[in-house]
Amino acid sequence: MAAATVRSKANRVLNLFKKSDKDAHSKIRNDLFSYRETVRHGFPSHPSSMAYDKTMGLFAVATRTGELRIVGKPGVEFVGHTNNEECIQQLVFVPHQGRVISLSTDSAISTLHLWEINTQDDGKSSVLEIVKSFTMEEGKRKRITVLTISSDGRKCYLGTESGNIYVLDVRTFELQDSVIYQDVAMQNVPDDYKVNPGAVESIAIHPSDSNRLLIGYNRGLVVLFDNESTSAEATFVSPNQQGLESFSWCADGEKFTVAHSDGSLTKWSVESSVIPLQGPI
């Protein structure tokens, strides 16, 4: 009995020394080997969106885990992260400012972030950070599907699941009162598209007249809309009845090209909405 008691006490003392030794090793390891990120190499994993500012020579790429990376000339790189690691679905640069607006959307809530590169308090380094946020929380019908920004950087047009387009004031990061309602844009549209043209898939501002917008809907309908007179100037329907992915103005503002869901392209003239200039090809 006495021998067992002695062995038990000896084991407790030995375990105490082992624990103390382990804690000491852990403390030394933390003091001597404090790991931190010092360099990044290569393209970020799980990319979800990209944007390019040709005026300032900046390239931005976002990921499905909420990382935003902005790259400039060699040696210039900034990285930021959203708070909740939400997937960033679209990016746009604010013209001539080096700031970026990102769109993150889940099943019901759409969130916009305004990112800036700012100097830290020590004055020696800069950081990419979120300075303003806006959330559209009123259900799926207002879920943001696409955004585009005006050439002066003051307005950001927000296309939604419902087909309406809202306008965000970039300076205040709040919605303006003006709304382009779907039923107004559908005034001169063929009857079979008036009922359900689909969500807004793309918005493009005219190269020389900021009041004229191309609005593209999911089912393939494109509307040339005059925001000043709040009326549709013309409508364009894909000859092959394919869905719409995106479009882009030509530099002269007289033509535009539409990309469809089947990979085909169609080129239109704003002067003729009946027959396309070219395609689909």
PDB file of N, CA, C and O in Angstrom, residues 103-156:
ATOM      1  N   LEU A 103     -20.059  43.936 -55.389  1.00  0.00           N
ATOM      2  CA  LEU A 103     -21.403  43.420 -55.155  1.00  0.00           C
ATOM      3  C   LEU A 103     -21.307  41.997 -54.629  1.00  0.00           C
ATOM      4  O   LEU A 103     -20.658  41.139 -55.237  1.00  0.00           O
ATOM      5  N   SER A 104     -21.962  41.758 -53.499  1.00  0.00           N
ATOM      6  CA  SER A 104     -22.083  40.410 -52.935  1.00  0.00           C
ATOM      7  C   SER A 104     -23.564  40.118 -52.737  1.00  0.00           C
ATOM      8  O   SER A 104     -24.286  40.943 -52.178  1.00  0.00           O
ATOM      9  N   THR A 105     -24.010  38.943 -53.204  1.00  0.00           N
ATOM     10  CA  THR A 105     -25.433  38.621 -53.130  1.00  0.00           C
ATOM     11  C   THR A 105     -25.628  37.184 -52.683  1.00  0.00           C
ATOM     12  O   THR A 105     -24.981  36.273 -53.201  1.00  0.00           O
ATOM     13  N   ASP A 106     -26.513  36.975 -51.703  1.00  0.00           N
ATOM     14  CA  ASP A 106     -26.922  35.616 -51.361  1.00  0.00           C
ATOM     15  C   ASP A 106     -28.366  35.435 -51.823  1.00  0.00           C
ATOM     16  O   ASP A 106     -28.845  36.170 -52.691  1.00  0.00           O
ATOM     17  N   SER A 107     -29.083  34.503 -51.271  1.00  0.00           N
ATOM     18  CA  SER A 107     -30.421  34.185 -51.764  1.00  0.00           C
ATOM     19  C   SER A 107     -31.414  35.336 -51.620  1.00  0.00           C
ATOM     20  O   SER A 107     -32.364  35.431 -52.394  1.00  0.00           O
ATOM     21  N   ALA A 108     -31.217  36.212 -50.672  1.00  0.00           N
ATOM     22  CA  ALA A 108     -32.202  37.269 -50.435  1.00  0.00           C
ATOM     23  C   ALA A 108     -31.600  38.652 -50.228  1.00  0.00           C
ATOM     24  O   ALA A 108     -32.280  39.654 -50.398  1.00  0.00           O
ATOM     25  N   ILE A 109     -30.335  38.736 -49.867  1.00  0.00           N
ATOM     26  CA  ILE A 109     -29.739  40.018 -49.495  1.00  0.00           C
ATOM     27  C   ILE A 109     -28.578  40.358 -50.429  1.00  0.00           C
ATOM     28  O   ILE A 109     -27.719  39.528 -50.713  1.00  0.00           O
ATOM     29  N   SER A 110     -28.587  41.594 -50.912  1.00  0.00           N
ATOM     30  CA  SER A 110     -27.490  42.092 -51.742  1.00  0.00           C
ATOM     31  C   SER A 110     -26.747  43.174 -50.971  1.00  0.00           C
ATOM     32  O   SER A 110     -27.364  44.060 -50.382  1.00  0.00           O
ATOM     33  N   THR A 111     -25.421  43.113 -51.001  1.00  0.00           N
ATOM     34  CA  THR A 111     -24.595  44.071 -50.270  1.00  0.00           C
ATOM     35  C   THR A 111     -23.569  44.684 -51.202  1.00  0.00           C
ATOM     36  O   THR A 111     -22.898  43.984 -51.963  1.00  0.00           O
ATOM     37  N   LEU A 112     -23.449  46.003 -51.132  1.00  0.00           N
ATOM     38  CA  LEU A 112     -22.438  46.750 -51.882  1.00  0.00           C
ATOM     39  C   LEU A 112     -21.413  47.296 -50.899  1.00  0.00           C
ATOM     40  O   LEU A 112     -21.772  47.791 -49.825  1.00  0.00           O
ATOM     41  N   HIS A 113     -20.132  47.209 -51.281  1.00  0.00           N
ATOM     42  CA  HIS A 113     -19.054  47.786 -50.473  1.00  0.00           C
ATOM     43  C   HIS A 113     -18.270  48.773 -51.328  1.00  0.00           C
ATOM     44  O   HIS A 113     -18.010  48.513 -52.514  1.00  0.00           O
ATOM     45  N   LEU A 114     -17.879  49.878 -50.722  1.00  0.00           N
ATOM     46  CA  LEU A 114     -16.982  50.833 -51.359  1.00  0.00           C
ATOM     47  C   LEU A 114     -15.605  50.674 -50.728  1.00  0.00           C
ATOM     48  O   LEU A 114     -15.448  50.832 -49.514  1.00  0.00           O
ATOM     49  N   TRP A 115     -14.613  50.339 -51.558  1.00  0.00           N
ATOM     50  CA  TRP A 115     -13.247  50.089 -51.098  1.00  0.00           C
ATOM     51  C   TRP A 115     -12.342  51.248 -51.463  1.00  0.00           C
ATOM     52  O   TRP A 115     -12.444  51.816 -52.542  1.00  0.00           O
ATOM     53  N   GLU A 116     -11.435  51.568 -50.540  1.00  0.00           N
ATOM     54  CA  GLU A 116     -10.447  52.620 -50.772  1.00  0.00           C
ATOM     55  C   GLU A 116      -9.071  52.153 -50.306  1.00  0.00           C
ATOM     56  O   GLU A 116      -8.952  51.337 -49.388  1.00  0.00           O
ATOM     57  N   ILE A 117      -8.040  52.694 -50.947  1.00  0.00           N
ATOM     58  CA  ILE A 117      -6.660  52.491 -50.490  1.00  0.00           C
ATOM     59  C   ILE A 117      -6.276  53.706 -49.666  1.00  0.00           C
ATOM     60  O   ILE A 117      -6.157  54.809 -50.190  1.00  0.00           O
ATOM     61  N   ASN A 118      -6.119  53.517 -48.353  1.00  0.00           N
ATOM     62  CA  ASN A 118      -5.858  54.628 -47.443  1.00  0.00           C
ATOM     63  C   ASN A 118      -4.546  54.426 -46.688  1.00  0.00           C
ATOM     64  O   ASN A 118      -4.096  53.302 -46.459  1.00  0.00           O
ATOM     65  N   THR A 119      -3.951  55.544 -46.287  1.00  0.00           N
ATOM     66  CA  THR A 119      -2.721  55.509 -45.501  1.00  0.00           C
ATOM     67  C   THR A 119      -3.049  55.175 -44.049  1.00  0.00           C
ATOM     68  O   THR A 119      -3.991  55.730 -43.468  1.00  0.00           O
ATOM     69  N   GLN A 120      -2.282  54.264 -43.477  1.00  0.00           N
ATOM     70  CA  GLN A 120      -2.509  53.893 -42.083  1.00  0.00           C
ATOM     71  C   GLN A 120      -2.029  54.991 -41.138  1.00  0.00           C
ATOM     72  O   GLN A 120      -1.368  55.944 -41.555  1.00  0.00           O
ATOM     73  N   ASP A 121      -2.369  54.828 -39.857  1.00  0.00           N
ATOM     74  CA  ASP A 121      -2.075  55.862 -38.866  1.00  0.00           C
ATOM     75  C   ASP A 121      -0.580  56.145 -38.738  1.00  0.00           C
ATOM     76  O   ASP A 121      -0.180  57.276 -38.417  1.00  0.00           O
ATOM     77  N   ASP A 122       0.246  55.124 -38.997  1.00  0.00           N
ATOM     78  CA  ASP A 122       1.683  55.362 -38.854  1.00  0.00           C
ATOM     79  C   ASP A 122       2.261  56.179 -40.001  1.00  0.00           C
ATOM     80  O   ASP A 122       3.405  56.642 -39.935  1.00  0.00           O
ATOM     81  N   GLY A 123       1.444  56.383 -41.059  1.00  0.00           N
ATOM     82  CA  GLY A 123       1.894  57.191 -42.194  1.00  0.00           C
ATOM     83  C   GLY A 123       2.928  56.527 -43.068  1.00  0.00           C
ATOM     84  O   GLY A 123       3.423  57.131 -44.021  1.00  0.00           O
ATOM     85  N   LYS A 124       3.261  55.277 -42.788  1.00  0.00           N
ATOM     86  CA  LYS A 124       4.320  54.595 -43.523  1.00  0.00           C
ATOM     87  C   LYS A 124       3.802  53.539 -44.496  1.00  0.00           C
ATOM     88  O   LYS A 124       4.532  53.104 -45.368  1.00  0.00           O
ATOM     89  N   SER A 125       2.575  53.115 -44.345  1.00  0.00           N
ATOM     90  CA  SER A 125       2.041  52.063 -45.193  1.00  0.00           C
ATOM     91  C   SER A 125       0.578  52.360 -45.539  1.00  0.00           C
ATOM     92  O   SER A 125      -0.069  53.194 -44.911  1.00  0.00           O
ATOM     93  N   SER A 126       0.083  51.662 -46.554  1.00  0.00           N
ATOM     94  CA  SER A 126      -1.289  51.852 -47.010  1.00  0.00           C
ATOM     95  C   SER A 126      -2.049  50.536 -46.901  1.00  0.00           C
ATOM     96  O   SER A 126      -1.463  49.456 -46.914  1.00  0.00           O
ATOM     97  N   VAL A 127      -3.366  50.640 -46.819  1.00  0.00           N
ATOM     98  CA  VAL A 127      -4.190  49.457 -46.647  1.00  0.00           C
ATOM     99  C   VAL A 127      -5.443  49.601 -47.503  1.00  0.00           C
ATOM    100  O   VAL A 127      -5.973  50.696 -47.691  1.00  0.00           O
ATOM    101  N   LEU A 128      -5.926  48.482 -48.062  1.00  0.00           N
ATOM    102  CA  LEU A 128      -7.181  48.440 -48.803  1.00  0.00           C
ATOM    103  C   LEU A 128      -8.293  48.098 -47.829  1.00  0.00           C
ATOM    104  O   LEU A 128      -8.259  47.048 -47.182  1.00  0.00           O
ATOM    105  N   GLU A 129      -9.275  48.974 -47.699  1.00  0.00           N
ATOM    106  CA  GLU A 129     -10.307  48.766 -46.688  1.00  0.00           C
ATOM    107  C   GLU A 129     -11.680  49.211 -47.182  1.00  0.00           C
ATOM    108  O   GLU A 129     -11.797  50.004 -48.127  1.00  0.00           O
ATOM    109  N   ILE A 130     -12.709  48.667 -46.546  1.00  0.00           N
ATOM    110  CA  ILE A 130     -14.093  49.053 -46.834  1.00  0.00           C
ATOM    111  C   ILE A 130     -14.410  50.321 -46.052  1.00  0.00           C
ATOM    112  O   ILE A 130     -14.251  50.360 -44.829  1.00  0.00           O
ATOM    113  N   VAL A 131     -14.883  51.350 -46.755  1.00  0.00           N
ATOM    114  CA  VAL A 131     -15.192  52.618 -46.088  1.00  0.00           C
ATOM    115  C   VAL A 131     -16.698  52.889 -46.006  1.00  0.00           C
ATOM    116  O   VAL A 131     -17.149  53.641 -45.141  1.00  0.00           O
ATOM    117  N   LYS A 132     -17.470  52.259 -46.922  1.00  0.00           N
ATOM    118  CA  LYS A 132     -18.925  52.420 -46.878  1.00  0.00           C
ATOM    119  C   LYS A 132     -19.578  51.128 -47.353  1.00  0.00           C
ATOM    120  O   LYS A 132     -19.009  50.402 -48.174  1.00  0.00           O
ATOM    121  N   SER A 133     -20.781  50.858 -46.845  1.00  0.00           N
ATOM    122  CA  SER A 133     -21.528  49.677 -47.256  1.00  0.00           C
ATOM    123  C   SER A 133     -23.000  50.030 -47.406  1.00  0.00           C
ATOM    124  O   SER A 133     -23.514  50.950 -46.759  1.00  0.00           O
ATOM    125  N   PHE A 134     -23.663  49.287 -48.278  1.00  0.00           N
ATOM    126  CA  PHE A 134     -25.104  49.462 -48.495  1.00  0.00           C
ATOM    127  C   PHE A 134     -25.718  48.087 -48.694  1.00  0.00           C
ATOM    128  O   PHE A 134     -25.180  47.246 -49.424  1.00  0.00           O
ATOM    129  N   THR A 135     -26.862  47.843 -48.042  1.00  0.00           N
ATOM    130  CA  THR A 135     -27.524  46.541 -48.139  1.00  0.00           C
ATOM    131  C   THR A 135     -28.957  46.709 -48.634  1.00  0.00           C
ATOM    132  O   THR A 135     -29.710  47.544 -48.122  1.00  0.00           O
ATOM    133  N   MET A 136     -29.317  45.921 -49.646  1.00  0.00           N
ATOM    134  CA  MET A 136     -30.679  45.876 -50.166  1.00  0.00           C
ATOM    135  C   MET A 136     -31.338  44.652 -49.540  1.00  0.00           C
ATOM    136  O   MET A 136     -31.051  43.508 -49.906  1.00  0.00           O
ATOM    137  N   GLU A 137     -32.238  44.869 -48.590  1.00  0.00           N
ATOM    138  CA  GLU A 137     -32.738  43.762 -47.772  1.00  0.00           C
ATOM    139  C   GLU A 137     -34.208  43.440 -47.979  1.00  0.00           C
ATOM    140  O   GLU A 137     -34.799  42.734 -47.179  1.00  0.00           O
ATOM    141  N   GLU A 138     -34.798  43.902 -49.044  1.00  0.00           N
ATOM    142  CA  GLU A 138     -36.251  43.765 -49.155  1.00  0.00           C
ATOM    143  C   GLU A 138     -36.675  42.575 -50.004  1.00  0.00           C
ATOM    144  O   GLU A 138     -37.582  42.643 -50.805  1.00  0.00           O
ATOM    145  N   GLY A 139     -36.009  41.469 -49.865  1.00  0.00           N
ATOM    146  CA  GLY A 139     -36.457  40.246 -50.510  1.00  0.00           C
ATOM    147  C   GLY A 139     -35.872  40.023 -51.881  1.00  0.00           C
ATOM    148  O   GLY A 139     -35.164  40.860 -52.446  1.00  0.00           O
ATOM    149  N   LYS A 140     -36.193  38.855 -52.450  1.00  0.00           N
ATOM    150  CA  LYS A 140     -35.596  38.431 -53.703  1.00  0.00           C
ATOM    151  C   LYS A 140     -35.939  39.354 -54.863  1.00  0.00           C
ATOM    152  O   LYS A 140     -35.172  39.513 -55.792  1.00  0.00           O
ATOM    153  N   ARG A 141     -37.111  39.976 -54.837  1.00  0.00           N
ATOM    154  CA  ARG A 141     -37.512  40.834 -55.951  1.00  0.00           C
ATOM    155  C   ARG A 141     -36.611  42.054 -56.089  1.00  0.00           C
ATOM    156  O   ARG A 141     -36.564  42.684 -57.129  1.00  0.00           O
ATOM    157  N   LYS A 142     -35.896  42.402 -55.021  1.00  0.00           N
ATOM    158  CA  LYS A 142     -34.946  43.511 -55.099  1.00  0.00           C
ATOM    159  C   LYS A 142     -33.493  43.030 -55.045  1.00  0.00           C
ATOM    160  O   LYS A 142     -32.596  43.820 -54.824  1.00  0.00           O
ATOM    161  N   ARG A 143     -33.297  41.743 -55.230  1.00  0.00           N
ATOM    162  CA  ARG A 143     -31.923  41.234 -55.246  1.00  0.00           C
ATOM    163  C   ARG A 143     -31.185  41.829 -56.432  1.00  0.00           C
ATOM    164  O   ARG A 143     -31.653  41.790 -57.566  1.00  0.00           O
ATOM    165  N   ILE A 144     -30.015  42.412 -56.172  1.00  0.00           N
ATOM    166  CA  ILE A 144     -29.241  43.075 -57.227  1.00  0.00           C
ATOM    167  C   ILE A 144     -28.563  42.023 -58.096  1.00  0.00           C
ATOM    168  O   ILE A 144     -27.891  41.122 -57.596  1.00  0.00           O
ATOM    169  N   THR A 145     -28.737  42.144 -59.405  1.00  0.00           N
ATOM    170  CA  THR A 145     -28.156  41.185 -60.347  1.00  0.00           C
ATOM    171  C   THR A 145     -26.985  41.763 -61.129  1.00  0.00           C
ATOM    172  O   THR A 145     -26.142  41.010 -61.615  1.00  0.00           O
ATOM    173  N   VAL A 146     -26.916  43.082 -61.266  1.00  0.00           N
ATOM    174  CA  VAL A 146     -25.833  43.688 -62.046  1.00  0.00           C
ATOM    175  C   VAL A 146     -25.706  45.160 -61.650  1.00  0.00           C
ATOM    176  O   VAL A 146     -26.671  45.771 -61.179  1.00  0.00           O
ATOM    177  N   LEU A 147     -24.521  45.707 -61.793  1.00  0.00           N
ATOM    178  CA  LEU A 147     -24.324  47.133 -61.545  1.00  0.00           C
ATOM    179  C   LEU A 147     -23.379  47.725 -62.576  1.00  0.00           C
ATOM    180  O   LEU A 147     -22.507  47.041 -63.121  1.00  0.00           O
ATOM    181  N   THR A 148     -23.569  49.003 -62.849  1.00  0.00           N
ATOM    182  CA  THR A 148     -22.655  49.748 -63.719  1.00  0.00           C
ATOM    183  C   THR A 148     -22.602  51.173 -63.217  1.00  0.00           C
ATOM    184  O   THR A 148     -23.560  51.654 -62.579  1.00  0.00           O
ATOM    185  N   ILE A 149     -21.506  51.853 -63.485  1.00  0.00           N
ATOM    186  CA  ILE A 149     -21.286  53.178 -62.914  1.00  0.00           C
ATOM    187  C   ILE A 149     -21.200  54.219 -64.017  1.00  0.00           C
ATOM    188  O   ILE A 149     -20.722  53.937 -65.129  1.00  0.00           O
ATOM    189  N   SER A 150     -21.679  55.428 -63.735  1.00  0.00           N
ATOM    190  CA  SER A 150     -21.643  56.510 -64.720  1.00  0.00           C
ATOM    191  C   SER A 150     -20.212  56.981 -64.935  1.00  0.00           C
ATOM    192  O   SER A 150     -19.334  56.780 -64.091  1.00  0.00           O
ATOM    193  N   SER A 151     -19.971  57.631 -66.063  1.00  0.00           N
ATOM    194  CA  SER A 151     -18.613  58.057 -66.423  1.00  0.00           C
ATOM    195  C   SER A 151     -18.051  59.102 -65.465  1.00  0.00           C
ATOM    196  O   SER A 151     -16.832  59.216 -65.312  1.00  0.00           O
ATOM    197  N   ASP A 152     -18.929  59.870 -64.803  1.00  0.00           N
ATOM    198  CA  ASP A 152     -18.448  60.863 -63.839  1.00  0.00           C
ATOM    199  C   ASP A 152     -18.285  60.278 -62.435  1.00  0.00           C
ATOM    200  O   ASP A 152     -17.852  60.964 -61.509  1.00  0.00           O
ATOM    201  N   GLY A 153     -18.645  59.006 -62.261  1.00  0.00           N
ATOM    202  CA  GLY A 153     -18.454  58.337 -60.981  1.00  0.00           C
ATOM    203  C   GLY A 153     -19.438  58.735 -59.896  1.00  0.00           C
ATOM    204  O   GLY A 153     -19.250  58.373 -58.737  1.00  0.00           O
ATOM    205  N   ARG A 154     -20.510  59.430 -60.255  1.00  0.00           N
ATOM    206  CA  ARG A 154     -21.452  59.888 -59.240  1.00  0.00           C
ATOM    207  C   ARG A 154     -22.627  58.947 -59.025  1.00  0.00           C
ATOM    208  O   ARG A 154     -23.200  58.904 -57.940  1.00  0.00           O
ATOM    209  N   LYS A 155     -23.003  58.205 -60.068  1.00  0.00           N
ATOM    210  CA  LYS A 155     -24.160  57.322 -59.979  1.00  0.00           C
ATOM    211  C   LYS A 155     -23.761  55.882 -60.273  1.00  0.00           C
ATOM    212  O   LYS A 155     -22.932  55.631 -61.146  1.00  0.00           O
ATOM    213  N   CYS A 156     -24.385  54.960 -59.554  1.00  0.00           N
ATOM    214  CA  CYS A 156     -24.208  53.539 -59.824  1.00  0.00           C
ATOM    215  C   CYS A 156     -25.592  52.941 -60.057  1.00  0.00           C
ATOM    216  O   CYS A 156     -26.459  53.019 -59.179  1.00  0.00           O
TER     217      CYS A 156
END
